């Protein structure tokens, strides 16, 4: 038995190769010692001689990338894939650029959520986070997502520092509207007043160190301020050259319509994944009617769909998931049952469970842009490679049937009052 510990967990995740190796509990490989699976061994020469490999199929490239990840785990190395390997795989491992909405904005088909680099998901690592942003840009991920409330401004400052010399490569998205008490960071309020819109935008521009925000979202709808007034103030920012395009987050279909009548909305950001499919009922059809993009945050179900969180003890200290309803006792155990379908398809496709979950989101439409969050280059590269995973119609149906809308046990947040139905 060979045990590679955290290096394997951090790079490969939950990945089992039937008949050769079995990664169980995300820590151990059980099976033959000393050599990688024969399927990957056959591709070893292709990885070390990428020019001869350019004609291979996308699935073979994914397997070769998996062999590299396995090899690094075997050596106890968590460093990202080599530039030579990634550079020779451009066009196959990189997300494509496409219109985001119908107002003229274009972005990579998959973005990077930056929230966890500063707060909520364990201890921050600023150096690795900045390296992850740089790696994302190198791999063609242009859509970067932050917000003024992440780390109470710290996340915007981090993103701004990371892109300072590469601003023109980035579609920079940030959000306003959730107000936190500096003396009690767990306290939340919502402010959508025109005065606050203007103040929040200027503060974000300063923290980001830029003269423009490409996509500016209202983070949560303020029930005490008509959406028409909030969007009207946001539209003034476009006239002033401070903002290019407008978005909303966690808004209902009715609110989206009202906002869109004031000024064209480019995108709605909301949680969307196999285990959060609420938007399919009325919001997504409305977005498609109005040619508005859906930017899907938490497309990996806050890490649950990676298969790495099976009990509460798997949640790191200081991680907000420790109190999230979906990760509590009976809810967590109930949610594990359909995850077996994702894991089985990962085995069949020789990829990770996370890549299957992301591939499902990508398959839901060209107007959906997932923004999986990570603060590590190794996870980023796995996520980017998921854009090349193509599932069959039967596989997509199996996944959809395993995770029907509304079936996930537990609310998305402890307080759902700020989420419009």
Short mmCIF file of N, CA, C and O in Angstrom, two decimals, residues 197-198 201-202 205 211-214 216 228-246 262-264:
data_model
loop_
_atom_site.label_atom_id
_atom_site.label_comp_id
_atom_site.label_asym_id
_atom_site.label_seq_id
_atom_site.Cartn_x
_atom_site.Cartn_y
_atom_site.Cartn_z
N UNK A 197 -24.52 53.26 -4.04
CA UNK A 197 -23.99 52.74 -5.31
C UNK A 197 -22.77 53.56 -5.74
O UNK A 197 -21.72 53.00 -6.09
N UNK A 198 -22.90 54.86 -5.71
CA UNK A 198 -21.81 55.74 -6.16
C UNK A 198 -20.60 55.63 -5.23
O UNK A 198 -19.45 55.54 -5.70
N UNK A 201 -18.83 52.15 -5.60
CA UNK A 201 -18.07 52.02 -6.85
C UNK A 201 -16.73 52.73 -6.75
O UNK A 201 -15.69 52.19 -7.15
N UNK A 202 -16.73 53.93 -6.19
CA UNK A 202 -15.47 54.67 -6.06
C UNK A 202 -14.50 53.94 -5.12
O UNK A 202 -13.29 53.89 -5.39
N UNK A 205 -13.07 50.92 -7.05
CA UNK A 205 -12.07 51.34 -8.03
C UNK A 205 -10.74 51.64 -7.35
O UNK A 205 -9.67 51.28 -7.86
N UNK A 211 -9.20 52.13 -13.31
CA UNK A 211 -10.11 53.24 -13.63
C UNK A 211 -11.45 52.75 -14.15
O UNK A 211 -12.32 53.56 -14.48
N UNK A 212 -11.64 51.42 -14.19
CA UNK A 212 -12.90 50.90 -14.72
C UNK A 212 -13.17 49.51 -14.16
O UNK A 212 -12.25 48.73 -13.89
N UNK A 213 -14.43 49.21 -13.99
CA UNK A 213 -14.91 47.88 -13.62
C UNK A 213 -15.65 47.33 -14.83
O UNK A 213 -16.56 47.99 -15.35
N UNK A 214 -15.26 46.18 -15.30
CA UNK A 214 -15.87 45.65 -16.52
C UNK A 214 -17.30 45.17 -16.30
O UNK A 214 -18.16 45.37 -17.17
N UNK A 216 -20.20 45.14 -13.18
CA UNK A 216 -20.51 45.59 -11.82
C UNK A 216 -21.87 45.05 -11.41
O UNK A 216 -22.89 45.36 -12.02
N UNK A 228 -35.39 49.81 -9.69
CA UNK A 228 -35.25 50.82 -10.73
C UNK A 228 -34.30 51.94 -10.28
O UNK A 228 -33.52 52.46 -11.09
N UNK A 229 -34.37 52.31 -8.99
CA UNK A 229 -33.49 53.36 -8.49
C UNK A 229 -32.04 52.88 -8.41
O UNK A 229 -31.10 53.61 -8.77
N UNK A 230 -31.86 51.66 -7.96
CA UNK A 230 -30.50 51.11 -7.86
C UNK A 230 -29.86 51.00 -9.23
O UNK A 230 -28.72 51.44 -9.45
N UNK A 231 -30.57 50.41 -10.19
CA UNK A 231 -30.01 50.23 -11.53
C UNK A 231 -29.83 51.57 -12.23
O UNK A 231 -28.88 51.76 -12.99
N UNK A 232 -30.70 52.52 -11.94
CA UNK A 232 -30.53 53.85 -12.52
C UNK A 232 -29.21 54.47 -12.08
O UNK A 232 -28.50 55.07 -12.90
N UNK A 233 -28.87 54.30 -10.80
CA UNK A 233 -27.58 54.82 -10.32
C UNK A 233 -26.41 54.05 -10.90
O UNK A 233 -25.36 54.62 -11.22
N UNK A 234 -26.58 52.75 -11.09
CA UNK A 234 -25.53 51.94 -11.71
C UNK A 234 -25.30 52.37 -13.16
O UNK A 234 -24.16 52.43 -13.64
N UNK A 235 -26.38 52.70 -13.85
CA UNK A 235 -26.27 53.14 -15.24
C UNK A 235 -25.50 54.45 -15.34
O UNK A 235 -24.78 54.69 -16.33
N UNK A 236 -25.63 55.31 -14.34
CA UNK A 236 -24.87 56.56 -14.33
C UNK A 236 -23.36 56.29 -14.30
O UNK A 236 -22.58 57.05 -14.88
N UNK A 237 -22.97 55.21 -13.66
CA UNK A 237 -21.55 54.86 -13.61
C UNK A 237 -21.02 54.50 -15.00
O UNK A 237 -19.85 54.77 -15.30
N UNK A 238 -21.87 53.94 -15.83
CA UNK A 238 -21.47 53.66 -17.21
C UNK A 238 -21.26 54.97 -17.97
O UNK A 238 -20.27 55.14 -18.69
N UNK A 239 -22.18 55.89 -17.78
CA UNK A 239 -22.06 57.19 -18.44
C UNK A 239 -20.79 57.92 -18.01
O UNK A 239 -20.19 58.67 -18.79
N UNK A 240 -20.36 57.68 -16.78
CA UNK A 240 -19.15 58.33 -16.25
C UNK A 240 -17.87 57.57 -16.63
O UNK A 240 -16.77 58.03 -16.30
N UNK A 241 -18.00 56.44 -17.27
CA UNK A 241 -16.83 55.66 -17.68
C UNK A 241 -16.22 54.82 -16.58
O UNK A 241 -15.13 54.26 -16.76
N UNK A 242 -16.89 54.70 -15.44
CA UNK A 242 -16.35 53.93 -14.33
C UNK A 242 -16.70 52.44 -14.43
O UNK A 242 -16.00 51.60 -13.85
N UNK A 243 -17.76 52.14 -15.12
CA UNK A 243 -18.26 50.78 -15.26
C UNK A 243 -18.62 50.54 -16.72
O UNK A 243 -19.10 51.46 -17.41
N UNK A 244 -18.42 49.32 -17.20
CA UNK A 244 -18.73 49.01 -18.60
C UNK A 244 -20.07 48.28 -18.74
O UNK A 244 -20.84 48.60 -19.64
N UNK A 245 -20.33 47.30 -17.88
CA UNK A 245 -21.56 46.50 -18.00
C UNK A 245 -22.13 46.24 -16.61
O UNK A 245 -21.40 46.24 -15.62
N UNK A 246 -23.45 45.98 -16.58
CA UNK A 246 -24.16 45.82 -15.31
C UNK A 246 -24.63 44.39 -15.10
O UNK A 246 -24.99 43.68 -16.05
N UNK A 262 -34.78 49.26 -17.17
CA UNK A 262 -34.13 50.54 -16.86
C UNK A 262 -32.83 50.67 -17.65
O UNK A 262 -32.56 51.71 -18.26
N UNK A 263 -32.04 49.62 -17.63
CA UNK A 263 -30.78 49.58 -18.39
C UNK A 263 -30.47 48.12 -18.68
O UNK A 263 -30.70 47.26 -17.82
N UNK A 264 -29.95 47.79 -19.86
CA UNK A 264 -29.67 46.39 -20.18
C UNK A 264 -28.76 45.73 -19.14
O UNK A 264 -27.71 46.26 -18.78
#
